[in-house]
Coordinates of C-alpha atoms in Angstrom, one line a residue:
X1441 CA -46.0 56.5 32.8
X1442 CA -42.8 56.9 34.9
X1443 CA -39.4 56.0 33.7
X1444 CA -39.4 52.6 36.0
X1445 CA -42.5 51.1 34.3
X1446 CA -41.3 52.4 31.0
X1447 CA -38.1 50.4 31.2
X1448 CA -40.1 47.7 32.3
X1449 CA -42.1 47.3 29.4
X1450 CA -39.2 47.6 27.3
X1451 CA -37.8 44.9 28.7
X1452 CA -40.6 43.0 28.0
X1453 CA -40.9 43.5 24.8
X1454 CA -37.5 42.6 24.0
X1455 CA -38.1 39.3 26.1
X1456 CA -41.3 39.0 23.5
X1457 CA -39.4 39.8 20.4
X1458 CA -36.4 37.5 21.3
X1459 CA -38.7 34.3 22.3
X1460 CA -40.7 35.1 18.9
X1461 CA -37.6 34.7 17.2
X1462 CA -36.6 31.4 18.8
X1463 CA -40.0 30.1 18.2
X1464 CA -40.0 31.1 14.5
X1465 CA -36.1 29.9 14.1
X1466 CA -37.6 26.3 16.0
X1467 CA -40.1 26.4 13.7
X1468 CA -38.5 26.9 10.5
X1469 CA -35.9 24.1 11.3
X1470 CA -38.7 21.6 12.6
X1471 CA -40.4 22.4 8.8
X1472 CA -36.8 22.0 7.0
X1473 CA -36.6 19.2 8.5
X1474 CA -40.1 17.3 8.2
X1475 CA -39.8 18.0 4.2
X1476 CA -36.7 16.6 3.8
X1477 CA -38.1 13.2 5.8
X1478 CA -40.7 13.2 3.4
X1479 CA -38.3 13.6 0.7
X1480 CA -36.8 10.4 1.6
X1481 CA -39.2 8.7 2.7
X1482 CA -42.2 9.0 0.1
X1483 CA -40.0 7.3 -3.2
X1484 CA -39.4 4.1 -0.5
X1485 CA -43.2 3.9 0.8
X1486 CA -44.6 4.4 -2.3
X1487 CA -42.3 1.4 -3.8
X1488 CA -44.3 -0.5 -0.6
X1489 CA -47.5 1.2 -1.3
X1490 CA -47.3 0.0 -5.1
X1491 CA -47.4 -3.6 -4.9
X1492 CA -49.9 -5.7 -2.9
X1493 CA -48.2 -9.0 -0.7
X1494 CA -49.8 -11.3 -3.0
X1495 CA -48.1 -9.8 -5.9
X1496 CA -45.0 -9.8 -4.2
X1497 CA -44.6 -13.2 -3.5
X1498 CA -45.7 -13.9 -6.7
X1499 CA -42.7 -12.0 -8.0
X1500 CA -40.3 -13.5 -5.9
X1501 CA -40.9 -17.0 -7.5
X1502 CA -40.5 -15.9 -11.2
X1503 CA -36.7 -17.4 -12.6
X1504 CA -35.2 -14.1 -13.1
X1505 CA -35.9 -12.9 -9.4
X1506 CA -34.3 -15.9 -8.1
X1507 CA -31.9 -16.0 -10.2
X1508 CA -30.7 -12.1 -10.1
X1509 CA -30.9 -12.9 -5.8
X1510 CA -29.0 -15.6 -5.6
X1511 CA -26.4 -14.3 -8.2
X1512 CA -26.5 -10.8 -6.4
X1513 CA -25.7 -12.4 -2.6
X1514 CA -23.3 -15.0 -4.3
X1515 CA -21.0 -12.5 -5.8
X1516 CA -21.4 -9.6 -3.2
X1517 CA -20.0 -12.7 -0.5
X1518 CA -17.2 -13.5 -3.0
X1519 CA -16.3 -9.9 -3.9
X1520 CA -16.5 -8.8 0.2
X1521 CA -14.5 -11.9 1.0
X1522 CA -11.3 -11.2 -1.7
X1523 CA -11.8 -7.0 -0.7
X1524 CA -11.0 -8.1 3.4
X1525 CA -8.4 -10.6 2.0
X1526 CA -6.2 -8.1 -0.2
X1527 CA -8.0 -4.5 2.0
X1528 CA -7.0 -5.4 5.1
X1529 CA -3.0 -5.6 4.9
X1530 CA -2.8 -2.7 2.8
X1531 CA -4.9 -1.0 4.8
X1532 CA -2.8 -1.7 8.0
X1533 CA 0.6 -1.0 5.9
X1534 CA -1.1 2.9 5.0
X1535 CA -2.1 3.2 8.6
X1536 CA 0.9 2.2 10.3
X1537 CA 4.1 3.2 8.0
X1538 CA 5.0 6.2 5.8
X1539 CA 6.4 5.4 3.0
X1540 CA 7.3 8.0 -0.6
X1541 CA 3.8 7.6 -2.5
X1542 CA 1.5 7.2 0.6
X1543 CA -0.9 9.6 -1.0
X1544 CA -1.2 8.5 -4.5
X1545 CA -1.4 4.4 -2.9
X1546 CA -4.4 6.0 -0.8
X1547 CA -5.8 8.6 -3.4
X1548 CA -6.0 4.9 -6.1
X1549 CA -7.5 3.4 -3.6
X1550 CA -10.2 5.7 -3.1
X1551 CA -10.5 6.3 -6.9
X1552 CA -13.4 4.4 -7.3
X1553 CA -16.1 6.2 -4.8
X1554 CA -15.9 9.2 -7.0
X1555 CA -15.3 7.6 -10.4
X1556 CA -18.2 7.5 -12.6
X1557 CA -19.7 4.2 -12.8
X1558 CA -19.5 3.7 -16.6
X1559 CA -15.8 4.7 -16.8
X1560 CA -15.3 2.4 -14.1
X1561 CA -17.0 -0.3 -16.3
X1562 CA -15.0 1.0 -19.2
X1563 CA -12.0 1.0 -17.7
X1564 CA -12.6 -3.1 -16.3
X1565 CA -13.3 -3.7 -20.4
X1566 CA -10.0 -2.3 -21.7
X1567 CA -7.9 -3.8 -19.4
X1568 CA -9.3 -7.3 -19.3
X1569 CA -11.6 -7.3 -22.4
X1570 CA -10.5 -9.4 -25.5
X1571 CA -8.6 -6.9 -26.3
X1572 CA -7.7 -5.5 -23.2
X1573 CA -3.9 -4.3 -21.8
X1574 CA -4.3 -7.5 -19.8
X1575 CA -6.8 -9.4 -21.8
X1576 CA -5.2 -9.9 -24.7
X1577 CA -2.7 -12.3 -23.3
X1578 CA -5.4 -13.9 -20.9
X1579 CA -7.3 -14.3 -24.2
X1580 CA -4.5 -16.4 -25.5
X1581 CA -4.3 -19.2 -22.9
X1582 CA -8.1 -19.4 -23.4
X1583 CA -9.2 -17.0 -20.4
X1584 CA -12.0 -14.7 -21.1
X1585 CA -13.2 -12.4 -18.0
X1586 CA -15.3 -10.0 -19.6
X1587 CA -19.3 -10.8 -19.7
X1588 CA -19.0 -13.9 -17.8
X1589 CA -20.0 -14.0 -13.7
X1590 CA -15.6 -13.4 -12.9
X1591 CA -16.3 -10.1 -14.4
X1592 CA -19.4 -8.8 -11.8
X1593 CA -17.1 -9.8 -9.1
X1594 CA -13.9 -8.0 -10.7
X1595 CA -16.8 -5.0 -11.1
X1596 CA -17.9 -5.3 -7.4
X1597 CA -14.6 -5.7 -6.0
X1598 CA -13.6 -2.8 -7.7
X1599 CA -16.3 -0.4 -6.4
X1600 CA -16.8 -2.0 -3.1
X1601 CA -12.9 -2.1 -2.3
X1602 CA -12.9 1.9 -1.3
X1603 CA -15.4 1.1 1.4
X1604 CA -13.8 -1.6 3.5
X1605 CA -10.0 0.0 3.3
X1606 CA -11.2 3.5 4.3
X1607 CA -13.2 2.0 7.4
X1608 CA -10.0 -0.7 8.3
X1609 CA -7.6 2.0 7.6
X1610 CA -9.4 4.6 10.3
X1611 CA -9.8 1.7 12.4
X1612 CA -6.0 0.6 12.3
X1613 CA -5.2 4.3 12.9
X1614 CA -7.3 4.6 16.0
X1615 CA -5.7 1.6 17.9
X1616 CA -3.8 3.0 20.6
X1617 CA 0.3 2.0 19.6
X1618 CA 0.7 1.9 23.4
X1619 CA -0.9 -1.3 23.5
X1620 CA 0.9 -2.9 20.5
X1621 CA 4.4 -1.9 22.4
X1622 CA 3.2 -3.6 25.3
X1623 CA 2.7 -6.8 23.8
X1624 CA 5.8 -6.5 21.9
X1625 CA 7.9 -5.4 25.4
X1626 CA 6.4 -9.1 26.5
X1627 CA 7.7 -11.1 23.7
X1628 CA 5.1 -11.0 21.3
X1629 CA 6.3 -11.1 17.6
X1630 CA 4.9 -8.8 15.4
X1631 CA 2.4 -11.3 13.5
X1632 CA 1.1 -11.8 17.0
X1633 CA 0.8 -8.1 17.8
X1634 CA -1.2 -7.9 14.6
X1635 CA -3.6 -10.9 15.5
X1636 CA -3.8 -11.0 19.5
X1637 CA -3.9 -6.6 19.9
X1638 CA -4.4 -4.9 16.8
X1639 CA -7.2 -6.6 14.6
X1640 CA -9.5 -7.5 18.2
X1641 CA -9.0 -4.0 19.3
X1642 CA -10.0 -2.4 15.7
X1643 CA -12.8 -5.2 15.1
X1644 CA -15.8 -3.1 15.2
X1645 CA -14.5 -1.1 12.6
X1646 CA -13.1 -4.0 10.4
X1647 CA -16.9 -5.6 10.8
X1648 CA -18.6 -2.3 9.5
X1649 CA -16.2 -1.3 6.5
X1650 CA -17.3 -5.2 5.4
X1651 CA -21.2 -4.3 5.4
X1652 CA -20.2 -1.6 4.0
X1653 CA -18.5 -3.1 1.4
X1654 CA -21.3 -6.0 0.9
X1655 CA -23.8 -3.2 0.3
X1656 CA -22.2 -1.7 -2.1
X1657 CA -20.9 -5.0 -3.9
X1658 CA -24.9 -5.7 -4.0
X1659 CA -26.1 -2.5 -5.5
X1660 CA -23.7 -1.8 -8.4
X1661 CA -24.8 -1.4 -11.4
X1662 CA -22.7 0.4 -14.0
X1663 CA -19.5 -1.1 -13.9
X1664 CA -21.1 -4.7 -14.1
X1665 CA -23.7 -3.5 -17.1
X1666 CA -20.3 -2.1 -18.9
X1667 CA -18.0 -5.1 -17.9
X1668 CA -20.0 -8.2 -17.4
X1669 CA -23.2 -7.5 -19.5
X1670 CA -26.6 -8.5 -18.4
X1671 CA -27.0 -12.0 -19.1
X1672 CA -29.8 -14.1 -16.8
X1673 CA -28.4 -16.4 -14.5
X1674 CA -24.7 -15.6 -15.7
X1675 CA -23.9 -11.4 -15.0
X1676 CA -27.7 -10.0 -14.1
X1677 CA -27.6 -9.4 -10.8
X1678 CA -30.5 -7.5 -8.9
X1679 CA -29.9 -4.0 -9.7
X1680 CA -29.6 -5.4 -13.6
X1681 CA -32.9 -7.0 -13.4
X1682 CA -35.0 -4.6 -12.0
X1683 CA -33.5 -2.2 -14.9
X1684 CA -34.4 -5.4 -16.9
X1685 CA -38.4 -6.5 -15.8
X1686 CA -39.6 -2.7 -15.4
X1687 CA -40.1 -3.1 -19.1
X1688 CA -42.0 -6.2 -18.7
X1689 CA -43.3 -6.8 -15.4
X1690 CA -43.0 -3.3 -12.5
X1691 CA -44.3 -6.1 -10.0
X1692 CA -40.6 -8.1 -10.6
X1693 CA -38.8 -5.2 -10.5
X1694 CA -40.2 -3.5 -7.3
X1695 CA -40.4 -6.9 -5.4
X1696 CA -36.1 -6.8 -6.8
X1697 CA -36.5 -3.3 -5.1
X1698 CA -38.1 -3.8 -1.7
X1699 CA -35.8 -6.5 -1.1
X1700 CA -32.7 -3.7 -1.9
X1701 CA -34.2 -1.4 0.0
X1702 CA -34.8 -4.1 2.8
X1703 CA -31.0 -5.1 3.2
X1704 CA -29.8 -1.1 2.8
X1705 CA -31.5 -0.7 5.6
X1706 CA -31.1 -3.4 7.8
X1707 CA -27.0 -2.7 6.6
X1708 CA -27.0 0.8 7.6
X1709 CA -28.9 0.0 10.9
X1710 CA -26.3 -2.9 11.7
X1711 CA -23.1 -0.8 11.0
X1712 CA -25.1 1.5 13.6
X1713 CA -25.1 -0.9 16.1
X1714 CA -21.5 -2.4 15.5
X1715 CA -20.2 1.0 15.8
X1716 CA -21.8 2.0 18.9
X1717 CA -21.6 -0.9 20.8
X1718 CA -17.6 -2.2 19.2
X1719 CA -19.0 -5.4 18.4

């Protein structure tokens, strides 16, 4: 063997060697990838694969499934609605001025992603329980919040609040200032700037921190179990009734399920599509 073909075959090799390694790397990331899939996707089909249509629609027409889904969509409107009213000028203030405390206004406001869902719930109870900071003088004009259907909204509007200011916040933030000064050089008073440029131009975002919000409003749990109890047709909403009926009926609870699942998914999928396409 001369030295040409020698260094030919070397060459070779380490073309073989390379495109080995690329096909095992490929590989290995293709496998990664398919388990975690199935990780996610086996607990929802088998919630599907557990139930037959029959049975679900039999669910669906038992009191406490109607009444945990039309609690649950009645109070995650109501909560969404007071989040957007009291979100979105706060979350325009923190996006357009600095002011001394920005951070700890925007670290409170965040608070409640990463607090823990029973503290959260405790925390509802001891300021507007009976005997709550606040509660105690509401209690003496005759006002009771705790463990009636005020306090699963005051629990979802807590939660939920995070998700809607963080997304209108980002949104405000992106909105080019150029435009605003614009429309201010042409007359327009700043009430106008904020209606006519600002909130049509940061829409999409404003739209998807809502879902958002009305997603999360819908699923909570632990704050509402803490705070509002889990009294049919009063404070047990979905998530609280399929904790409720898996001891009595799993059909209830995994029809409750599905129908979580269901909007998650058609939530996440819109918030998708509102983001990509800006509404």
């Amino acid at each position: 063997m001369d030295s040409t073909q020698f260094q030919s075959e070397k060459k070779a090799s380490g073309i073989d060697k390379r495109k080995i390694k690329r096909q095992g790397v490929t590989f290995l990331v293709f496998a990664l990838l398919t388990l975690f899939l199935i990780f996610i996707l086996l607990p929802v089909a088998s919630l599907f694969l557990k139930i037959t249509p029959e049975g679900f629609i039999e669910a669906l027409q038992q009191p406490a499934v109607l009444d945990a889904l039309s609690l649950s969509l009645t109070t995650a409107g109501i909560s969404t609605v007071i989040v957007i009213l009291l979100g979105t000028p706060l979350s325009y203030i923190n996006a357009r001025t600095n002011y001394r405390g920005k951070n700890i206004v925007d670290t409170l406001t965040d608070l409640p992603i990463v607090l823990p869902p029973a503290v959260a719930g405790l925390a509802l109870l001891m300021a507007f329980g009976r005997k709550g900071v606040l509660g105690v003088y509401l209690d003496a004009f005759g006002i009771q919040i705790a463990f009636t259907t005020l306090a699963v909204i005051f629990a979802q509007v807590f939660v939920a609040s995070p998700f809607y200011i963080r997304q209108a916040r980002a949104s405000f933030e992106a909105v080019d200032i150029i435009y605003e000064n614009a429309a201010k050089t042409l007359g327009a008073s700043k009430f106008e700037v904020l209606t006519k440029v600002t909130i049509p131009i940061a829409w999409a975002g404003l739209v998807s921190g809502s879902i958002l919000s009305f997603a999360r409003a819908l699923g909570e749990f632990g704050a509402t179990i803490m705070f509002a109890g889990n009294y049919q047709g009063r404070t047990q909403t979905m998530p609280l009734a399929i904790y409720t009926t898996m001891q009595s009926s799993m059909d209830e609870a995994i029809s409750l399920s599905i129908i979580l699942v269901a909007i998650s998914f058609a939530v996440i999928l819109t918030v998708k599509y509102v983001t990509k396409r800006g509404v």
